Tab-separated table of C-alpha atoms and ligand atoms in Angstrom:
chain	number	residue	atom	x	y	z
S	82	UNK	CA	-156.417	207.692	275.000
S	83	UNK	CA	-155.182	204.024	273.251
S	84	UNK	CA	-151.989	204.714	271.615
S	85	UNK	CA	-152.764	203.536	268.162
S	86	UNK	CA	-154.853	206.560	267.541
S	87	UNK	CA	-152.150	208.819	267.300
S	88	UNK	CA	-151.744	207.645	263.764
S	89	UNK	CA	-154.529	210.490	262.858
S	90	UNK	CA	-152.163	213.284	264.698
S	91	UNK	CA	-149.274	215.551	263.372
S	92	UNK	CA	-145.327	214.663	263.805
S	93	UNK	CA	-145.099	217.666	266.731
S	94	UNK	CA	-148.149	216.108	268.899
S	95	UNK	CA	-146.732	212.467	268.644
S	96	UNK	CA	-143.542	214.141	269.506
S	97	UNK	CA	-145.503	214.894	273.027
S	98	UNK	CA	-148.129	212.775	273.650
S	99	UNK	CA	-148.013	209.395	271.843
S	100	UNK	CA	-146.507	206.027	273.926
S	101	UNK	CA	-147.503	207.339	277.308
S	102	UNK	CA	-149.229	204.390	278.738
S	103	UNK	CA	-150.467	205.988	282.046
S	104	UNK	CA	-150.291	203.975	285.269
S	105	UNK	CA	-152.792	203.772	287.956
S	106	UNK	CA	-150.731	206.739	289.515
S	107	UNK	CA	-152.456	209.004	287.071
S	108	UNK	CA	-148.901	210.610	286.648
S	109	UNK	CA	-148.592	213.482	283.829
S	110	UNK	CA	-145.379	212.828	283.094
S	111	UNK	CA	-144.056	209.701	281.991
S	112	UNK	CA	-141.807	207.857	284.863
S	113	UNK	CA	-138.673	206.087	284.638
S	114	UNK	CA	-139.651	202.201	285.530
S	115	UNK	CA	-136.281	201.134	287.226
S	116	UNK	CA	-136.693	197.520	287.350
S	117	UNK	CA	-134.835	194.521	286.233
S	118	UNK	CA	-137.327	191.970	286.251
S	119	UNK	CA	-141.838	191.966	286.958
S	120	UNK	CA	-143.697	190.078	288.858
S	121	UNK	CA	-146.018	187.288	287.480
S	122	UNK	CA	-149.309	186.532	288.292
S	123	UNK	CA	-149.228	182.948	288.449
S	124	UNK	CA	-146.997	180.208	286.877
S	125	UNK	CA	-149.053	179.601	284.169
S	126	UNK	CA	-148.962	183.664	284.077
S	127	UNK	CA	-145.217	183.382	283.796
S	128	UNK	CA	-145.460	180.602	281.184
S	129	UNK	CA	-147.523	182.421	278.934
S	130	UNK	CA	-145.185	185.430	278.951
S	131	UNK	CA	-141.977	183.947	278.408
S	132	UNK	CA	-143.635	182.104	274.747
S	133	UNK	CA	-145.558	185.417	273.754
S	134	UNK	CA	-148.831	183.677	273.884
S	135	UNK	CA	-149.671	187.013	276.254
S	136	UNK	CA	-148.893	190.242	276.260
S	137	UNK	CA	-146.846	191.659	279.413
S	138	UNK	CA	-143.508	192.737	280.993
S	139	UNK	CA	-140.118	190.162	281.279
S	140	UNK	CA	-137.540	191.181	282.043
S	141	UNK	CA	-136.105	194.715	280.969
S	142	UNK	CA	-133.341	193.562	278.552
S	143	UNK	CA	-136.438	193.169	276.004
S	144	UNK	CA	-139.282	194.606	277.891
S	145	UNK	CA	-139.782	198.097	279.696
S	146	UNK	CA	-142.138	200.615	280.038
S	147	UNK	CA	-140.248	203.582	280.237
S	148	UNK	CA	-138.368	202.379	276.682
S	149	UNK	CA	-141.135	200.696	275.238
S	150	UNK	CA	-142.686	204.435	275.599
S	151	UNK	CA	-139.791	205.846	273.490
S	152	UNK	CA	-140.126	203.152	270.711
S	153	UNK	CA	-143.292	203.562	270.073
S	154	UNK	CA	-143.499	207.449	270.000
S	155	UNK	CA	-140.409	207.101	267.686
S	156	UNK	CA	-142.239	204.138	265.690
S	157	UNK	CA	-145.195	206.490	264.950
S	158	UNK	CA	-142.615	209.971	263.996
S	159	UNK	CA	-140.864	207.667	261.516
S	160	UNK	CA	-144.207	206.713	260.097
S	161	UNK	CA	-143.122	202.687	260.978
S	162	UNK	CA	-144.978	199.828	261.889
S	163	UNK	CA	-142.097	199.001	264.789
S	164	UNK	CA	-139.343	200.470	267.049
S	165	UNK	CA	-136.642	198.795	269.141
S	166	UNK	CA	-134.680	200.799	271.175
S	167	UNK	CA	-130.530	200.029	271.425
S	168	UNK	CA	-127.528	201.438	273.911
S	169	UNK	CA	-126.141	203.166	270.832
S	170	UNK	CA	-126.052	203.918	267.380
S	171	UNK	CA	-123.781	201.968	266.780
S	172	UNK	CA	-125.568	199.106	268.693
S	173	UNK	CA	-128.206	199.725	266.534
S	174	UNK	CA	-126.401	199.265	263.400
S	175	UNK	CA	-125.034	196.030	264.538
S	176	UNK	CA	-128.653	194.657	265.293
S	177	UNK	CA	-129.528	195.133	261.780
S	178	UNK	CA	-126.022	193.321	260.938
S	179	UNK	CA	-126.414	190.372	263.109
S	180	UNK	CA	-130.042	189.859	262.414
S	181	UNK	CA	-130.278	189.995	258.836
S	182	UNK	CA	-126.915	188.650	258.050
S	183	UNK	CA	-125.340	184.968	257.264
S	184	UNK	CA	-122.310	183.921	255.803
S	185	UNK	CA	-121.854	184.364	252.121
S	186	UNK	CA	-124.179	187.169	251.729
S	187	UNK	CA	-122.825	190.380	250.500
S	188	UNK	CA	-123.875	194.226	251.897
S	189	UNK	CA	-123.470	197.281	249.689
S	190	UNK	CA	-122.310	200.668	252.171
S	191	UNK	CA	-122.011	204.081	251.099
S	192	UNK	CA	-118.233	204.849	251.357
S	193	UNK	CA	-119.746	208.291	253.133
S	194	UNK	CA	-120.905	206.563	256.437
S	195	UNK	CA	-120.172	207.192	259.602
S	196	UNK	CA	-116.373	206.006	260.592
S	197	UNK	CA	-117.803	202.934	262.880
S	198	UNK	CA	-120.266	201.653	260.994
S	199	UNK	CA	-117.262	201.622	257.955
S	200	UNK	CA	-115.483	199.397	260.596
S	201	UNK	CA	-118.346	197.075	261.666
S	202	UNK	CA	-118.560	196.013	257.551
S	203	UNK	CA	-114.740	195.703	256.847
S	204	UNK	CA	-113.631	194.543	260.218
S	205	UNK	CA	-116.583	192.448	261.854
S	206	UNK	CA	-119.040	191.050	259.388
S	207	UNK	CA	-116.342	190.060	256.976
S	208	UNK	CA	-114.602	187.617	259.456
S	209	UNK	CA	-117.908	185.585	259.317
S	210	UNK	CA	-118.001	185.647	255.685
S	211	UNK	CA	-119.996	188.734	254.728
S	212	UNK	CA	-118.452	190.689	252.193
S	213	UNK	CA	-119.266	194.524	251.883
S	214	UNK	CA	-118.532	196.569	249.056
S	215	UNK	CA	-118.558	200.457	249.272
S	216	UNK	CA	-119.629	202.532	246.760
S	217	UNK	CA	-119.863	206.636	245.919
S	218	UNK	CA	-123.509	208.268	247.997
S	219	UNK	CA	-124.486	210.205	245.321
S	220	UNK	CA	-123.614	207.811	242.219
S	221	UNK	CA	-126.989	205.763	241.514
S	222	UNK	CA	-125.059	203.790	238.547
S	223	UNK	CA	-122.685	202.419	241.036
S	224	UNK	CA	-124.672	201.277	243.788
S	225	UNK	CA	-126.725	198.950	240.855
S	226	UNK	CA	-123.449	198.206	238.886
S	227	UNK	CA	-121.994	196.612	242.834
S	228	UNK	CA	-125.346	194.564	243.154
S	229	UNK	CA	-125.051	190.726	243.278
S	230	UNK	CA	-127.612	187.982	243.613
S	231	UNK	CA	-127.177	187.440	247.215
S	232	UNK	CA	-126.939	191.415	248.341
S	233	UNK	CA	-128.891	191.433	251.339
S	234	UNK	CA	-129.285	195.196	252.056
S	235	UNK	CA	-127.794	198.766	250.799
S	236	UNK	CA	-126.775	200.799	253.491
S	237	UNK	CA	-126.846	204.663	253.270
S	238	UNK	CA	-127.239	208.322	255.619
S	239	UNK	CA	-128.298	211.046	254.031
S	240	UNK	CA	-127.397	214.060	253.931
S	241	UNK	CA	-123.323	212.385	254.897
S	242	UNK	CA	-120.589	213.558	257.117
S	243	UNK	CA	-118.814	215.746	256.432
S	244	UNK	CA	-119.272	216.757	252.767
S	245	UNK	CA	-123.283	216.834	253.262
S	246	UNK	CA	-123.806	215.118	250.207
S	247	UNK	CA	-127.963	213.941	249.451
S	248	UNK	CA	-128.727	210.312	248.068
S	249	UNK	CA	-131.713	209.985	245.988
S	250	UNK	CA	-133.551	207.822	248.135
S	251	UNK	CA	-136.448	206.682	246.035
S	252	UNK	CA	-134.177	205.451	243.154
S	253	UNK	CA	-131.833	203.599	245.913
S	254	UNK	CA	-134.915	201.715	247.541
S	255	UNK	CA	-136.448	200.824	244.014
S	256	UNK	CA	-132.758	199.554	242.705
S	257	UNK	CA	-133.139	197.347	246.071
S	258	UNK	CA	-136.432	195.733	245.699
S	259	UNK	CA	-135.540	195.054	241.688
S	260	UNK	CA	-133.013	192.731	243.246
S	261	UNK	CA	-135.168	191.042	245.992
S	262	UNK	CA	-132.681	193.229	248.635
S	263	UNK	CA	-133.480	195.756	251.320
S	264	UNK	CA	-132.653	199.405	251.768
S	265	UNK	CA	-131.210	201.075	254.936
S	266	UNK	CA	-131.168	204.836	255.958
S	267	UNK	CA	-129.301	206.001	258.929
S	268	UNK	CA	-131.582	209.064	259.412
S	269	UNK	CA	-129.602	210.678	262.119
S	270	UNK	CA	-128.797	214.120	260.428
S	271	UNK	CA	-132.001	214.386	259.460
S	272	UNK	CA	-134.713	212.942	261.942
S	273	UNK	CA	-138.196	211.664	261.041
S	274	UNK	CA	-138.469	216.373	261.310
S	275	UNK	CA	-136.898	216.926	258.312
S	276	UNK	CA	-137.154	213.023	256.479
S	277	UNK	CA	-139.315	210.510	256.358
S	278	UNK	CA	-137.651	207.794	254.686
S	279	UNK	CA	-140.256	204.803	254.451
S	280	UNK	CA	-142.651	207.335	252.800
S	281	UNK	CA	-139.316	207.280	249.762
S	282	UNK	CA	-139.401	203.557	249.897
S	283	UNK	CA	-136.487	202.921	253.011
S	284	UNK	CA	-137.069	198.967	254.476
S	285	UNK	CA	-135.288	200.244	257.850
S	286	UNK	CA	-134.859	203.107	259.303
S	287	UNK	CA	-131.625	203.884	261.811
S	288	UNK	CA	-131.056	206.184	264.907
S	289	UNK	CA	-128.189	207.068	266.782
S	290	UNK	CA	-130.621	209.071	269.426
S	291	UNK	CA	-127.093	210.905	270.761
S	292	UNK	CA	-127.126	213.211	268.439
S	293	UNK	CA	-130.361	215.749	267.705
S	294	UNK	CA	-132.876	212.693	269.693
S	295	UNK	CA	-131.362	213.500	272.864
S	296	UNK	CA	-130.585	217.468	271.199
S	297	UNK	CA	-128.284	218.161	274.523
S	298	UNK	CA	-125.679	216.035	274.556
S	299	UNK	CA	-126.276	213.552	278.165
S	300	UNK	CA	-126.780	210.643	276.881
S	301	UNK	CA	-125.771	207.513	273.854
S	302	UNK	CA	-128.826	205.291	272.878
S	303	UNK	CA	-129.598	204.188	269.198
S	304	UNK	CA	-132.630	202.813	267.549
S	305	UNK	CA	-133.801	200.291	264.488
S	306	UNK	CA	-137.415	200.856	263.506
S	307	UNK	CA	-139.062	198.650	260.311
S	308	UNK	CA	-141.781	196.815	259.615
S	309	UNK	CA	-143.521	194.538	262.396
S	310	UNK	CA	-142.171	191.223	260.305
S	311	UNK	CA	-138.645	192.462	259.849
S	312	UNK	CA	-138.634	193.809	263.687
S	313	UNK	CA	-140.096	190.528	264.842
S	314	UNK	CA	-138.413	188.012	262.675
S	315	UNK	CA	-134.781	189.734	262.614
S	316	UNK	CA	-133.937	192.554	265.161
S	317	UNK	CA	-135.960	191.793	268.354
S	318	UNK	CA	-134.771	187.864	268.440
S	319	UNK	CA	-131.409	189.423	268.304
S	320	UNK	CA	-131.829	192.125	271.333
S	321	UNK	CA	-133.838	189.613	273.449
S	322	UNK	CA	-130.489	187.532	273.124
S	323	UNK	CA	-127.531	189.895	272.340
S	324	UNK	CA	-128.866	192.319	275.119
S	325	UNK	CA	-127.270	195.532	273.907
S	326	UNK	CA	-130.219	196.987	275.815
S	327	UNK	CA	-131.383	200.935	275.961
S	328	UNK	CA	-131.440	201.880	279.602
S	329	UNK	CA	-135.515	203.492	281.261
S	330	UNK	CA	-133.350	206.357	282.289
S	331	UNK	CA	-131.797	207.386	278.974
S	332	UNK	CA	-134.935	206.154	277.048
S	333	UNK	CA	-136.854	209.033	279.791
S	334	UNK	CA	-134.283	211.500	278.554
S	335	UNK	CA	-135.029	210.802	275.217
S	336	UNK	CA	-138.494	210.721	275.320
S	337	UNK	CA	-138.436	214.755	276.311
S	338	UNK	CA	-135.643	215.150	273.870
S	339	UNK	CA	-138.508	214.464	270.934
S	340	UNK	CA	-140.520	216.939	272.640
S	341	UNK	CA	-138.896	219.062	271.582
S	342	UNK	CA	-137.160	217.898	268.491
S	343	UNK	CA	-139.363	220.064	266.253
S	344	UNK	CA	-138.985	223.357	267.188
S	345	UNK	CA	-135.062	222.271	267.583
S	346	UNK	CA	-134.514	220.763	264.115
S	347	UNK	CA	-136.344	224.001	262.673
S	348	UNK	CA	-134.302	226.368	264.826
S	349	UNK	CA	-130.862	224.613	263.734
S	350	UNK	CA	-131.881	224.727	260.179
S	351	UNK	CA	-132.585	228.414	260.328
S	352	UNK	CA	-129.517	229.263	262.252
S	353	UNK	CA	-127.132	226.896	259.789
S	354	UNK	CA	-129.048	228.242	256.382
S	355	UNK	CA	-128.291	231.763	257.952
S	356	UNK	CA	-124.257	230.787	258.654
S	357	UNK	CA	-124.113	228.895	255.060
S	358	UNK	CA	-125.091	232.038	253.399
S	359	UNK	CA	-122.465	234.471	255.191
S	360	UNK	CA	-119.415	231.834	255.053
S	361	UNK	CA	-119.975	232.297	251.445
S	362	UNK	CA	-119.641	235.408	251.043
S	363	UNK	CA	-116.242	235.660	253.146
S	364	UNK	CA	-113.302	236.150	250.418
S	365	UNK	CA	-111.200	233.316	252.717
S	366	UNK	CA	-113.518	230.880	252.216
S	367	UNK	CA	-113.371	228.730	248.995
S	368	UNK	CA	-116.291	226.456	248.874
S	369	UNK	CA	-119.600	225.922	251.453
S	370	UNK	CA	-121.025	222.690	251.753
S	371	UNK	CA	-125.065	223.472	252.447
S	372	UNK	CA	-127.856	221.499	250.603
S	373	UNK	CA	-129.912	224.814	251.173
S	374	UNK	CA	-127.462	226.895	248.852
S	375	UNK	CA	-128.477	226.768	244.772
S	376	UNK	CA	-124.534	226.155	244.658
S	377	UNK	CA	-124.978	222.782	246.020
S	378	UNK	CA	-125.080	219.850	243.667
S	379	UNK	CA	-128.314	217.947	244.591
S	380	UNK	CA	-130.081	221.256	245.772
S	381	UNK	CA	-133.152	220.307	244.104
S	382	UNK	CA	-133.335	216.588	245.370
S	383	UNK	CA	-132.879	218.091	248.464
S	384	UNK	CA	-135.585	220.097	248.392
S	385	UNK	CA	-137.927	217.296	246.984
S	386	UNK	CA	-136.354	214.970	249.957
S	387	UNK	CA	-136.266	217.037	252.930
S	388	UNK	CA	-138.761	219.450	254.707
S	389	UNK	CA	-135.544	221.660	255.635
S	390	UNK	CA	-131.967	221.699	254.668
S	391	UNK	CA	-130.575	220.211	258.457
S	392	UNK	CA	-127.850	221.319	261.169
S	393	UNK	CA	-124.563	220.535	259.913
S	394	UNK	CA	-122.715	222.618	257.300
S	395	UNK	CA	-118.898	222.448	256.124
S	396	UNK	CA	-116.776	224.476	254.023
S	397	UNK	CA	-113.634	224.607	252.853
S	398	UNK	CA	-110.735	227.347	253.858
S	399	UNK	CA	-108.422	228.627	250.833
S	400	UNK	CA	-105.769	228.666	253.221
S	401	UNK	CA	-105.998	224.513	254.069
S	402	UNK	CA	-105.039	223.124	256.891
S	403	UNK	CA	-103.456	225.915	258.649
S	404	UNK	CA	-106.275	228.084	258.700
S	405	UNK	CA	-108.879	225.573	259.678
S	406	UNK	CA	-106.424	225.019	262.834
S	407	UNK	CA	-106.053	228.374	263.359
S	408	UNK	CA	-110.079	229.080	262.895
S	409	UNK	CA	-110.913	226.748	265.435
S	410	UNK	CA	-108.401	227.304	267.610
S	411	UNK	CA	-109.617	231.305	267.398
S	412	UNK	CA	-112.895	230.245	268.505
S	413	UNK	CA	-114.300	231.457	272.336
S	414	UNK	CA	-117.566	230.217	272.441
S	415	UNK	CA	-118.076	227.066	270.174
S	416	UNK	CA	-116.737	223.843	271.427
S	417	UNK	CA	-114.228	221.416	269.834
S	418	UNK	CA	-115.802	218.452	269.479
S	419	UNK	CA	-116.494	215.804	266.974
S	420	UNK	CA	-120.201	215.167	268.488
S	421	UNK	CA	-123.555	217.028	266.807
S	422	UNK	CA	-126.554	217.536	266.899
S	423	UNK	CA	-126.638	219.452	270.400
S	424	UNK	CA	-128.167	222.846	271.209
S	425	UNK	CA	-124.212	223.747	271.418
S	426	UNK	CA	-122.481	224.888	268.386
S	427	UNK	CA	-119.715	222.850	267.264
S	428	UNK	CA	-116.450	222.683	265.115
S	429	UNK	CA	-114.456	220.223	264.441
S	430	UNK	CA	-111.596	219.337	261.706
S	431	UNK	CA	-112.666	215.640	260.046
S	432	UNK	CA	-109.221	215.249	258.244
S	433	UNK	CA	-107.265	214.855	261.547
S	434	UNK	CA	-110.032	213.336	263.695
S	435	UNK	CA	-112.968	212.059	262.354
S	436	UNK	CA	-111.882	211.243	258.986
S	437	UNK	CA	-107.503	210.879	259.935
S	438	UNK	CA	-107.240	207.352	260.275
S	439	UNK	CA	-108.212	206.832	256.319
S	440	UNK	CA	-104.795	207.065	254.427
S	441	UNK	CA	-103.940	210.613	252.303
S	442	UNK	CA	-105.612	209.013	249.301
S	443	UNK	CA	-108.537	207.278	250.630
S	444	UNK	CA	-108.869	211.080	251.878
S	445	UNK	CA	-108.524	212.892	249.080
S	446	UNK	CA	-111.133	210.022	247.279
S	447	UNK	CA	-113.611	210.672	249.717
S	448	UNK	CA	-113.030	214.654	249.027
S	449	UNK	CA	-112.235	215.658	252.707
S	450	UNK	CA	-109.679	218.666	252.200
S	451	UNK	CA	-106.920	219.348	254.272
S	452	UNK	CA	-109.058	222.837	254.760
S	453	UNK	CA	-112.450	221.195	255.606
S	454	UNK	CA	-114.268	222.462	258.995
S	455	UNK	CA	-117.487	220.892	259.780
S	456	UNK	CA	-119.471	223.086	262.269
S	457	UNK	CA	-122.875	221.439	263.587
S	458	UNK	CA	-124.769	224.665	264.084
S	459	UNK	CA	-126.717	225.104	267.520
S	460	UNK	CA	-128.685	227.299	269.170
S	461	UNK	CA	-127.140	230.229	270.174
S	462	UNK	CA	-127.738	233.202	268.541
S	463	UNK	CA	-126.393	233.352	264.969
S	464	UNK	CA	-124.523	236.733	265.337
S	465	UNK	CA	-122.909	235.399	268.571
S	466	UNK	CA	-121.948	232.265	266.274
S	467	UNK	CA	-120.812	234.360	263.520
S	468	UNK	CA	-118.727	236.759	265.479
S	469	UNK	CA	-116.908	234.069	267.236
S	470	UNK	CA	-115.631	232.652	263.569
S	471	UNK	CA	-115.168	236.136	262.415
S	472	UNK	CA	-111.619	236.909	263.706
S	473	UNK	CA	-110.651	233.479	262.648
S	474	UNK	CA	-112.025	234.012	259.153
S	475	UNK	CA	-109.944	237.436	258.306
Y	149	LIG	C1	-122.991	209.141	265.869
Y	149	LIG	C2	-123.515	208.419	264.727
Y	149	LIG	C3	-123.703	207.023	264.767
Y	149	LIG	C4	-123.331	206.198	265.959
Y	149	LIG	O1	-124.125	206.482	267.058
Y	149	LIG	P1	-123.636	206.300	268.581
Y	149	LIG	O2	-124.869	206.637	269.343
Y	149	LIG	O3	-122.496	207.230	268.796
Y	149	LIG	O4	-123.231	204.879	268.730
Y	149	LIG	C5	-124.254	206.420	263.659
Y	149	LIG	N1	-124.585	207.116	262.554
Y	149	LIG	C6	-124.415	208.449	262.484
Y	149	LIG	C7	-124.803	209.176	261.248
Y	149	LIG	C8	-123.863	209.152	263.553
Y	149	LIG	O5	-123.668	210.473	263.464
C-alpha cells in the first residue's frame, strides 16, 4: 500500500508498517540496502537526479532506502511533514545549529539540556558569532524576558535530566512565533509514545534514537524532523554536504526498535510509576522526582502534556553523597551507566558524572544534590528492581 496513507492509521501500526517500500523481492521484512552509490539509467538519468528535477537514489550520504524507511515511519509517529535521519543525537542537534544559524543571531537553551548540546551553544556556535543565552525550563517569564529581535530559535527537552522537570510547551512555542522565532523540543525522554510536540505548537522536533528508539542499547543514530520547507531549505542542504550520515544498518535496527516502542514506553512507565511510588515511602529517602506523583510541581501540565509520565525517575537520599555511592554500589542487577532508555535498568550519580564538570555552584543552581540518583527504569520485573535497591536503601 502507498505510504502516504498511513496518515489515517494509529501511532502503534505506523510503528510497524509505514515506510516499507517493498522491492521486487517481495521481502516481508524490510532489508538493509548496503550500498554507497546506485546506478543510473542514462546520463541524462544521472543529470536529472543530481538537480532534483527526478525522484531517485544518489548516493547514500543523502539517499538510502533502508534510512529513508526509518525517516519516514518516524516522520509520520511525530505527526511531521519531514524526517532526516543523523549518526547521533548529537549530530542531529548540530544540523539544526548549522542550518538555521548565521553570525549575529542569538539562540535561547534551557540551562536543563543535555551536557553536549550545553557545549555545542557555549563552545561551538559562539566562536562564529552566535550568542546563546540559557535560561530556567520551567520559568515561562524568563525564556520571554531573554528574547531579542534576532533570536532565531528556543531550544528545550522535556521532561529534563536529571531533575525531570516539564516545560509548558504550548506557551514556549506561542512566546516563539510572537517574536517571528522558532521552537525546538528534544523529545528523547518522551518519544512521539508519550508526546507529540507539533500538535503543542513545536517548529522541530529532535531525536537522539540511542536511547528508547533503539530501546536496547546497540546502536547511536539521531534524528531532526520539521516541516517539508524547514527540512528542505535548512537541514537536508546541510546533511547532503556536512555528511554526518545515519548508517542502513543502524537505521534497520531502528526501524524494529519503533516496533516495538509502544508496548516499551508503556511498560517503562508502569514499572517507573510503580518504583516512584515505593522510593517515597522509604524513611531514607528525602524527595522523588516523578511527574506521575501529585507531589511533583507541574503534575497537572504533565498530565495535560503527556499520554504517560516516562522512564526516568530521580530522587534524592537524606544521607547525600555517601549513600547514593553506597546505593549504587549495593546494587547486583542494575547497571552503572549514564545511558537510558534501554530495556536494562539503570543508575547512575549525575553530580560526579553527568552533571561533575559544572562547578559546585553552577550545581547547586541547577538543583543537582550531592544525594541525587537518577535510575532509568527498564524492564525487568519491578520487585526484582526494587529488591536490588532495597539493601542499599536501609
Ligand atoms: C543522549 C541524548 C542526546 C545525544 O544523543 P547521542 O545519540 O548520544 O548523540 C541528546 N539529547 C538527549 C535528551 C539525550 O538524552
Amino acid at each position: 500500500m502507498n505510504n502516504t496513507d498511513w496518515n489515517d492509521y494509529s501511532l502503534e501500526t505506523q510503528a510497524i508498517r509505514a515506510g516499507h517500500q517493498r522491492t521486487p523481492e517481495d521481502e516481508h521484512s524490510i532489508p538493509i540496502f548496503a550500498t554507497s552509490s546506485y546506478v543510473f539509467k542514462s546520463a541524462e538519468d544521472a543529470a536529472l537526479r543530481f538537480t532534483g528535477k527526478i525522484p531517485g537514489n544518489i548516493y547514500s550520504r543523502f539517499t538510502n532506502p533502508t534510512v529513508n524507511a526509518f525517516q519516514e515511519r518516524l516522520a509520520f509517529m511525530e505527526k511531521g511533514e519531514r524526517c532526516l535521519a543523523f549518526s547521533s543525537g548529537m549530530a542531529a542537534i548540530m544540523a539544526v545549529g548549522m542550518g538555521l544559524l548565521k553570525a549575529g543571531d542569538h539562540v535561547i537553551c534551557s540551562r536543563s539540556v543535555f551536557g553536549n548540546t550545553v557545549l555545542v551553544f557555549q563552545n561551538y556556535f559562539a566562536k562564529f558569532g552566535v550568542e546563546t543565552d540559557f535560561v530556567d525550563l520551567i520559568d515561562t517569564k524568563a525564556w520571554e524576558a531573554a528574547i531579542k529581535s534576532n533570536t532565531r530559535f528556543l531550544f528545550l527537552e522535556t521532561p529534563s535530566n536529571p531533575l525531570i522537570e516539564i516545560a509548558d510547551i504550548k506557551a514556549l512555542a506561542d512566546i516563539a512565533h510572537a517574536h517571528d522565532s522558532l521552537l525546538i523540543v528534544d523529545n528523547c525522554f518522551c518519544t512521539p509514545v508519550l508526546q507529540k510536540p507539533f500538535e503543542l505548537g513545536a517548529d522541530i522536533v529532535i531525536h537522539s534514537a540511542t536511547k528508547y528508539i533503539d530501546g536496547q542499547g546497540r546502536c547511536v543514530g539521531g534524528a531532526v524532523i520539521a516541516s517539508d520547507e524547514i527540512i528542505e531549505k535548512y537541514i537536508y542542504p546541510y546533511l547532503r554536504t556536512g555528511g554526518a550520515t545515519m548508517s542502513p544498518f543502524n537505521a534497520w535496527v531502528f526501524l524494529s526498535g519503533l516496533e516495538t516502542l509502544a508496548i516499551r514506553m508503556k511498560a517503562h512507565c508502569d514499572n517507573a510509576f510503580e518504583l516512584a511510588k515505593w522510593l517515597e515511602t522509604q524513611p531514607n529517602v528525602a524527595k522523588v522526582h516523578y511527574p506521575g506523583l501529585s507531589s511533583h510541581a507541574q503534575h497537572d501540565l504533565a498530565k495535560r502534556q503527556q499520554t504517560q509520565f516516562g522512564g526516568i525517575v530521580s530522587f534524592e537520599l537524606k544521607g547525600g553523597k555517601d549513600a547514593a555511592w553506597q546505593l549504587i554500589d549495593s546494587t547486583k542487577m542494575i547497571s552503572i551507566t549514564a545511558n537510558l532508555g534501554d530495556v536494562k535498568t539503570t543508575i547512575t550519580h549525575p553530580a560526579t558524572t553527568t552533571h561533575g564538570r559544572l562547578s559546585p555552584e553552577a550545581r547547586a543552581e541547577a538543583g543537582i544534590k550531592d544525594g541525587l540518583v537518577r535510575i532509568s527504569v527498564g524492564l525487568e520485573s519491578i520487585e526484582d528492581i526494587k529488591n536490588d535497591l532495597i539493601k542499599g536503601l536501609a
